[in-house]
Short mmCIF file of C-alpha atoms in Angstrom, two decimals:
data_model
loop_
_atom_site.label_atom_id
_atom_site.label_comp_id
_atom_site.label_asym_id
_atom_site.label_seq_id
_atom_site.Cartn_x
_atom_site.Cartn_y
_atom_site.Cartn_z
CA MET A 1 124.34 -95.16 -51.84
CA LYS A 2 126.88 -93.00 -49.96
CA PHE A 3 126.21 -94.99 -46.79
CA LEU A 4 126.78 -98.28 -48.63
CA ARG A 5 130.04 -96.95 -50.07
CA LYS A 6 131.21 -96.10 -46.58
CA LEU A 7 130.47 -99.66 -45.47
CA LEU A 8 132.55 -101.03 -48.35
CA PHE A 9 135.47 -98.66 -47.75
CA PRO A 10 137.58 -101.18 -45.73
CA PHE A 11 137.24 -103.78 -48.50
CA ALA A 12 138.21 -101.19 -51.10
CA LEU A 13 141.34 -100.40 -49.07
CA VAL A 14 142.34 -104.07 -49.03
CA TYR A 15 141.71 -104.51 -52.74
CA SER A 16 143.55 -101.28 -53.57
CA ALA A 17 146.54 -102.37 -51.47
CA ILE A 18 146.71 -105.71 -53.27
CA MET A 19 146.63 -104.03 -56.69
CA HIS A 20 149.22 -101.46 -55.56
CA ILE A 21 151.62 -104.20 -54.44
CA ARG A 22 151.05 -106.09 -57.69
CA ASN A 23 151.78 -103.02 -59.82
CA PHE A 24 154.82 -102.15 -57.68
CA LEU A 25 156.28 -105.61 -58.27
CA TYR A 26 155.80 -105.28 -62.02
CA ASP A 27 157.14 -101.71 -62.08
CA ARG A 28 160.30 -102.86 -60.26
CA ALA A 29 160.64 -105.90 -62.57
CA ILE A 30 160.32 -108.26 -59.59
CA PHE A 31 157.41 -109.77 -61.52
CA SER A 32 158.54 -110.27 -65.10
CA SER A 33 156.77 -108.95 -68.21
CA THR A 34 157.21 -110.27 -71.73
CA THR A 35 157.97 -107.76 -74.48
CA PRO A 36 156.70 -109.18 -77.80
CA THR A 37 158.87 -109.01 -80.91
CA ILE A 38 156.29 -106.97 -82.83
CA PRO A 39 154.32 -103.81 -81.92
CA VAL A 40 151.43 -104.41 -79.52
CA ILE A 41 148.72 -101.83 -78.86
CA ALA A 42 146.70 -102.40 -75.69
CA VAL A 43 143.26 -100.79 -75.32
CA GLY A 44 141.69 -100.81 -71.89
CA ASN A 45 140.34 -98.87 -68.94
CA LEU A 46 140.58 -98.47 -65.21
CA SER A 47 136.87 -99.05 -64.67
CA MET A 48 134.58 -102.02 -65.21
CA GLY A 49 133.28 -102.21 -68.82
CA GLY A 50 131.17 -99.91 -70.92
CA THR A 51 133.83 -97.42 -72.07
CA GLY A 52 133.68 -98.14 -75.80
CA LYS A 53 136.66 -100.44 -76.30
CA THR A 54 135.09 -102.37 -79.19
CA PRO A 55 134.48 -99.38 -81.52
CA LEU A 56 137.99 -98.08 -80.79
CA ILE A 57 139.53 -101.47 -81.63
CA GLU A 58 137.58 -101.37 -84.91
CA TYR A 59 138.85 -97.83 -85.52
CA LEU A 60 142.44 -99.04 -85.08
CA ILE A 61 141.81 -101.99 -87.41
CA GLN A 62 140.56 -99.64 -90.12
CA LEU A 63 143.48 -97.29 -89.50
CA LEU A 64 146.20 -99.93 -89.84
CA GLN A 65 144.87 -102.83 -91.92
CA SER A 66 145.89 -101.42 -95.30
CA GLU A 67 149.56 -101.19 -94.26
CA TYR A 68 150.06 -104.02 -91.77
CA THR A 69 149.00 -107.61 -91.19
CA LEU A 70 146.95 -107.35 -88.01
CA ALA A 71 145.78 -109.66 -85.25
CA VAL A 72 143.33 -108.94 -82.44
CA LEU A 73 143.67 -110.84 -79.18
CA SER A 74 140.84 -110.76 -76.64
CA ARG A 75 140.00 -112.66 -73.50
CA GLY A 76 136.77 -113.88 -75.10
CA TYR A 77 134.43 -112.93 -72.27
CA LYS A 78 131.59 -115.45 -71.67
CA ARG A 79 132.73 -117.82 -74.42
CA LYS A 80 132.11 -121.53 -73.95
CA SER A 81 135.63 -122.57 -75.02
CA THR A 82 138.81 -122.52 -72.94
CA GLY A 83 142.45 -121.75 -73.55
CA PHE A 84 143.74 -120.39 -76.85
CA VAL A 85 141.31 -120.36 -79.79
CA LEU A 86 142.13 -119.04 -83.26
CA ALA A 87 139.07 -117.98 -85.26
CA ASN A 88 138.30 -119.93 -88.42
CA GLU A 89 135.40 -120.40 -90.83
CA ALA A 90 133.62 -122.74 -88.43
CA SER A 91 133.92 -120.48 -85.38
CA THR A 92 130.85 -119.13 -83.61
CA PHE A 93 130.32 -116.57 -80.87
CA LEU A 94 130.25 -119.49 -78.43
CA ASP A 95 133.87 -120.27 -79.33
CA LEU A 96 135.13 -116.68 -79.34
CA GLY A 97 132.75 -114.50 -77.36
CA ASP A 98 130.48 -111.93 -79.01
CA GLU A 99 132.95 -109.07 -79.53
CA PRO A 100 135.82 -111.15 -81.01
CA PHE A 101 133.28 -112.93 -83.22
CA GLN A 102 132.05 -109.52 -84.37
CA PHE A 103 135.64 -108.62 -85.38
CA HIS A 104 135.94 -111.97 -87.15
CA GLN A 105 132.76 -111.45 -89.18
CA LYS A 106 133.39 -107.80 -89.95
CA PHE A 107 137.04 -108.07 -91.01
CA PRO A 108 137.54 -111.40 -92.84
CA ALA A 109 141.27 -110.83 -93.48
CA LEU A 110 141.93 -110.15 -89.79
CA THR A 111 143.47 -112.73 -87.47
CA VAL A 112 141.24 -112.99 -84.40
CA ALA A 113 142.19 -115.05 -81.36
CA VAL A 114 141.07 -115.40 -77.75
CA ASP A 115 143.04 -116.38 -74.68
CA ALA A 116 142.74 -115.24 -71.07
CA ASP A 117 146.54 -115.55 -70.86
CA ARG A 118 147.66 -112.83 -73.27
CA THR A 119 151.30 -113.97 -73.16
CA ASN A 120 150.31 -117.45 -74.26
CA GLY A 121 147.92 -116.00 -76.83
CA ILE A 122 150.61 -113.83 -78.43
CA GLN A 123 153.01 -116.76 -78.61
CA HIS A 124 150.41 -118.90 -80.38
CA ILE A 125 149.54 -116.11 -82.82
CA LEU A 126 153.20 -115.58 -83.76
CA SER A 127 153.65 -119.34 -84.13
CA GLN A 128 150.53 -120.00 -86.22
CA LYS A 129 150.41 -116.66 -88.06
CA PRO A 130 154.12 -115.72 -88.45
CA ASN A 131 153.35 -112.92 -90.92
CA THR A 132 151.54 -110.93 -88.21
CA GLN A 133 153.04 -107.43 -87.91
CA VAL A 134 150.87 -105.73 -85.25
CA ILE A 135 148.72 -107.14 -82.43
CA LEU A 136 145.81 -105.25 -80.88
CA LEU A 137 145.06 -106.31 -77.29
CA ASP A 138 141.44 -105.84 -76.31
CA ASP A 139 140.76 -104.99 -72.66
CA ALA A 140 144.32 -105.59 -71.46
CA PHE A 141 145.31 -102.50 -69.47
CA GLN A 142 145.72 -104.56 -66.27
CA HIS A 143 147.37 -107.54 -67.98
CA ARG A 144 150.91 -106.74 -66.84
CA LYS A 145 152.48 -110.03 -67.97
CA VAL A 146 152.69 -108.50 -71.44
CA LYS A 147 154.46 -105.19 -71.94
CA ALA A 148 152.65 -103.46 -74.78
CA SER A 149 154.23 -100.88 -77.08
CA VAL A 150 151.31 -98.45 -76.67
CA TYR A 151 148.68 -98.29 -73.93
CA ILE A 152 145.45 -96.46 -74.76
CA LEU A 153 143.39 -95.71 -71.65
CA LEU A 154 139.66 -95.12 -72.13
CA THR A 155 137.32 -93.35 -69.74
CA ALA A 156 133.66 -92.55 -70.41
CA TYR A 157 132.49 -88.94 -70.35
CA ASN A 158 129.72 -89.63 -67.82
CA GLU A 159 131.89 -91.87 -65.60
CA LEU A 160 135.39 -90.40 -65.49
CA PHE A 161 137.85 -92.50 -63.53
CA SER A 162 138.81 -89.36 -61.60
CA SER A 163 135.33 -89.33 -60.03
CA ASP A 164 135.22 -93.03 -59.17
CA TYR A 165 136.43 -95.34 -56.39
CA VAL A 166 138.21 -98.69 -56.34
CA LEU A 167 136.17 -101.90 -56.19
CA PRO A 168 133.96 -102.75 -54.37
CA MET A 169 133.33 -99.20 -53.22
CA GLY A 170 133.25 -98.04 -56.83
CA ASN A 171 133.93 -99.45 -60.28
CA LEU A 172 137.70 -99.02 -60.65
CA ARG A 173 139.77 -102.15 -61.22
CA GLU A 174 142.79 -100.39 -59.77
CA ALA A 175 143.64 -97.01 -58.24
CA GLN A 176 143.69 -93.90 -60.38
CA SER A 177 147.50 -93.93 -60.24
CA GLY A 178 147.35 -96.67 -62.89
CA LYS A 179 146.75 -93.87 -65.42
CA LYS A 180 150.52 -93.28 -65.44
CA ARG A 181 151.02 -96.38 -67.61
CA ALA A 182 148.97 -94.90 -70.46
CA HIS A 183 150.54 -93.31 -73.51
CA LEU A 184 147.24 -91.84 -74.70
CA VAL A 185 143.96 -91.12 -72.90
CA VAL A 186 140.65 -91.14 -74.76
CA VAL A 187 137.48 -89.74 -73.23
CA THR A 188 134.68 -91.68 -74.93
CA LYS A 189 130.92 -91.24 -75.38
CA CYS A 190 131.13 -87.45 -75.25
CA PRO A 191 128.27 -85.22 -76.41
CA PRO A 192 129.01 -84.22 -80.03
CA THR A 193 128.75 -80.56 -78.98
CA LEU A 194 131.30 -80.77 -76.15
CA SER A 195 133.00 -77.37 -76.02
CA VAL A 196 136.73 -76.68 -75.88
CA ALA A 197 136.27 -75.17 -72.42
CA GLU A 198 134.59 -78.38 -71.19
CA GLN A 199 137.36 -80.47 -72.71
CA THR A 200 139.94 -78.39 -70.86
CA SER A 201 138.01 -78.84 -67.61
CA ILE A 202 137.91 -82.62 -68.07
CA LYS A 203 141.66 -82.76 -68.74
CA GLU A 204 142.24 -80.94 -65.46
CA LYS A 205 139.95 -83.36 -63.60
CA LEU A 206 141.77 -86.39 -65.03
CA GLY A 207 145.12 -84.97 -63.92
CA VAL A 208 147.14 -86.61 -66.68
CA THR A 209 150.16 -85.34 -68.59
CA GLN A 210 149.61 -87.59 -71.62
CA PRO A 211 147.73 -86.42 -74.73
CA VAL A 212 143.96 -86.54 -74.18
CA PHE A 213 141.49 -87.06 -77.02
CA PHE A 214 137.70 -86.75 -77.05
CA THR A 215 135.39 -89.03 -79.01
CA THR A 216 131.70 -89.66 -79.42
CA ILE A 217 129.71 -92.63 -80.61
CA GLY A 218 128.56 -92.22 -84.19
CA TYR A 219 125.54 -94.22 -85.36
CA ASP A 220 125.20 -95.50 -88.90
CA GLN A 221 122.55 -93.96 -91.12
CA ASN A 222 121.29 -97.45 -91.96
CA ILE A 223 120.27 -100.63 -90.20
CA TYR A 224 121.30 -103.98 -91.66
CA SER A 225 120.06 -107.55 -91.86
CA SER A 226 121.86 -110.47 -93.48
CA SER A 227 120.49 -109.43 -96.87
CA LYS A 228 118.88 -106.01 -96.66
CA THR A 229 119.64 -102.38 -95.73
CA ILE A 230 117.08 -99.84 -94.51
CA ALA A 231 117.67 -96.16 -93.80
CA VAL A 232 117.26 -95.19 -90.15
CA ALA A 233 115.19 -92.18 -91.24
CA GLU A 234 112.74 -94.57 -92.86
CA ILE A 235 112.04 -96.55 -89.68
CA GLN A 236 112.48 -93.77 -87.09
CA SER A 237 108.76 -93.15 -86.59
CA GLN A 238 107.74 -96.74 -87.34
CA GLN A 239 106.56 -98.96 -84.49
CA LYS A 240 109.28 -101.52 -83.78
CA VAL A 241 111.03 -103.54 -81.10
CA LEU A 242 114.45 -102.41 -79.85
CA LEU A 243 116.62 -105.00 -78.11
CA ALA A 244 119.89 -104.39 -76.26
CA GLY A 245 122.14 -106.61 -74.17
CA ILE A 246 124.98 -104.16 -73.61
CA ALA A 247 126.39 -102.36 -70.57
CA LYS A 248 124.90 -98.92 -71.24
CA PRO A 249 122.02 -99.18 -73.74
CA ASN A 250 120.32 -95.78 -73.40
CA PRO A 251 122.19 -94.06 -76.30
CA PHE A 252 121.24 -96.97 -78.60
CA PHE A 253 117.57 -96.64 -77.64
CA GLN A 254 117.67 -92.86 -78.04
CA ALA A 255 119.17 -93.15 -81.52
CA LEU A 256 116.20 -95.15 -82.82
CA GLN A 257 113.22 -94.87 -80.55
CA SER A 258 109.82 -93.37 -81.17
CA GLY A 259 107.10 -93.07 -78.56
CA GLN A 260 105.45 -96.36 -79.52
CA ASP A 261 108.52 -98.61 -79.57
CA GLN A 262 108.88 -101.59 -77.27
CA GLN A 263 112.27 -101.88 -75.54
CA LEU A 264 113.75 -105.23 -74.49
CA LEU A 265 116.72 -105.01 -72.15
CA PHE A 266 119.11 -107.85 -71.25
CA PRO A 267 122.40 -108.04 -69.31
CA ASP A 268 125.70 -107.34 -71.07
CA HIS A 269 127.07 -110.31 -73.12
CA HIS A 270 123.84 -112.21 -72.40
CA HIS A 271 123.42 -115.73 -73.77
CA PHE A 272 119.79 -116.04 -74.88
CA SER A 273 117.92 -119.16 -73.84
CA ALA A 274 115.40 -120.93 -76.07
CA ALA A 275 112.60 -119.62 -73.85
CA GLU A 276 113.87 -116.03 -74.19
CA ILE A 277 114.14 -116.38 -77.96
CA ALA A 278 110.54 -117.60 -78.09
CA GLU A 279 109.44 -114.69 -75.87
CA ILE A 280 111.29 -112.17 -78.08
CA GLN A 281 109.54 -113.56 -81.17
CA THR A 282 106.17 -113.31 -79.44
CA LYS A 283 106.76 -109.71 -78.37
CA ALA A 284 108.08 -108.73 -81.80
CA ASN A 285 105.01 -110.29 -83.46
CA ARG A 286 106.35 -109.69 -87.00
CA GLN A 287 107.39 -106.14 -86.22
CA LEU A 288 110.83 -104.88 -87.15
CA LEU A 289 113.35 -106.00 -84.51
CA VAL A 290 116.47 -103.82 -84.25
CA THR A 291 119.40 -104.66 -81.99
CA THR A 292 123.02 -103.69 -81.43
CA GLU A 293 125.76 -105.17 -83.58
CA LYS A 294 127.16 -107.07 -80.60
CA ASP A 295 123.76 -108.60 -79.84
CA TYR A 296 123.16 -109.40 -83.50
CA VAL A 297 126.05 -111.88 -83.65
CA ARG A 298 124.33 -113.84 -80.86
CA LEU A 299 120.83 -113.63 -82.33
CA GLN A 300 121.31 -113.84 -86.11
CA HIS A 301 120.63 -117.57 -86.47
CA GLN A 302 117.99 -117.76 -83.76
CA LEU A 303 115.45 -115.22 -85.02
CA PRO A 304 113.86 -114.72 -88.47
CA GLU A 305 116.42 -113.07 -90.75
CA ASN A 306 113.80 -110.98 -92.53
CA SER A 307 112.87 -109.11 -89.35
CA LEU A 308 116.18 -108.93 -87.41
CA TYR A 309 118.39 -105.88 -88.04
CA TYR A 310 121.34 -104.23 -86.29
CA LEU A 311 122.60 -100.66 -86.01
CA PRO A 312 126.40 -100.30 -86.33
CA ILE A 313 128.34 -97.74 -84.31
CA GLN A 314 131.76 -96.19 -84.75
CA THR A 315 134.22 -94.01 -82.90
CA GLN A 316 134.22 -90.38 -84.05
CA PHE A 317 136.80 -87.85 -82.85
CA LEU A 318 135.60 -84.40 -81.83
CA ALA A 319 139.03 -82.91 -82.62
CA ASP A 320 142.69 -83.80 -83.18
CA GLU A 321 141.91 -87.04 -85.03
CA ALA A 322 144.93 -86.55 -87.29
CA ALA A 323 147.22 -86.23 -84.26
CA PHE A 324 145.88 -89.48 -82.78
CA CYS A 325 146.34 -91.36 -86.06
CA GLN A 326 149.81 -89.95 -86.55
CA TYR A 327 150.89 -91.01 -83.07
CA ILE A 328 149.72 -94.59 -83.65
CA LYS A 329 151.18 -94.88 -87.15
CA THR A 330 154.50 -93.28 -86.20
CA HIS A 331 154.91 -95.53 -83.17
CA VAL A 332 154.03 -98.69 -85.07
CA GLU A 333 156.38 -97.75 -87.90
CA SER A 334 159.28 -96.93 -85.57
CA SER A 335 158.70 -100.04 -83.44
CA THR A 336 158.60 -102.22 -86.54
CA ARG A 337 161.79 -100.67 -87.89
CA ASN A 338 163.66 -100.90 -84.57
CA ARG A 339 162.73 -104.54 -84.01
#
């Protein structure tokens, strides 16, 4: 692996230089950025996928939805549609992508839209939903055409950006210097028992001056189908099939597995073919089939509803949750008042 990285080093230098020039042009206002008329909170990362953006977006929705009219704008990764799409009652995951469709199903009062061009997407949202007060941008840390009010930078505990390299030598979308644009840094997927000393050590490794928060993934105590709820404790030792099509599935498997479980693993954001659906049904053979919430939105109408369940997850702060919430609420309130 180290030898391969050395071979890719020249390509990483070229890519890094291109990204550096691009950021320099935006920083010097040579490339223009649009500042929306309402508060915009951008959640993103320096690395490729798997840092827990979706549960943090849901955390922000739950934090703000009682006080503000919210919209979430995503790219809509692997959707079959193009351009700007506003979610409605007829929308499917093929129109929106799995994660935006999950937001749409889970929060019915929420405006959910997708557009690869975030500037265009924001303009359409404000035109079609003029009562919108706050927009959450999903996976938009590198989308410099929009100048967000707050940038939240995520980095996973086991894959800190400070220990990674720029593409294609590593998994970073841009150099570590991009961290300077963040207002808050969140270290995700931490062990629940992470000590204060370890947190201090990680802060030093990241080399940031912004506030740093530590979160873990919390798993629901129940699994859910379209019509039924079962306690995880009830099915923990039961033989079942676990299916995951996410970037880093091991924690999901560990949360549910027993020694006799069958595990089915697919690529992240995978679109299941008819042949794969048939194979899944054969392997499940009337056993309980439990999947992730993101996979469930792609499978719910393709597999028997009485055997297909999902396990929800949520962001849980290890400490300083009140400080994080206060920062977000204060900034949104002041931005709303000033504008």
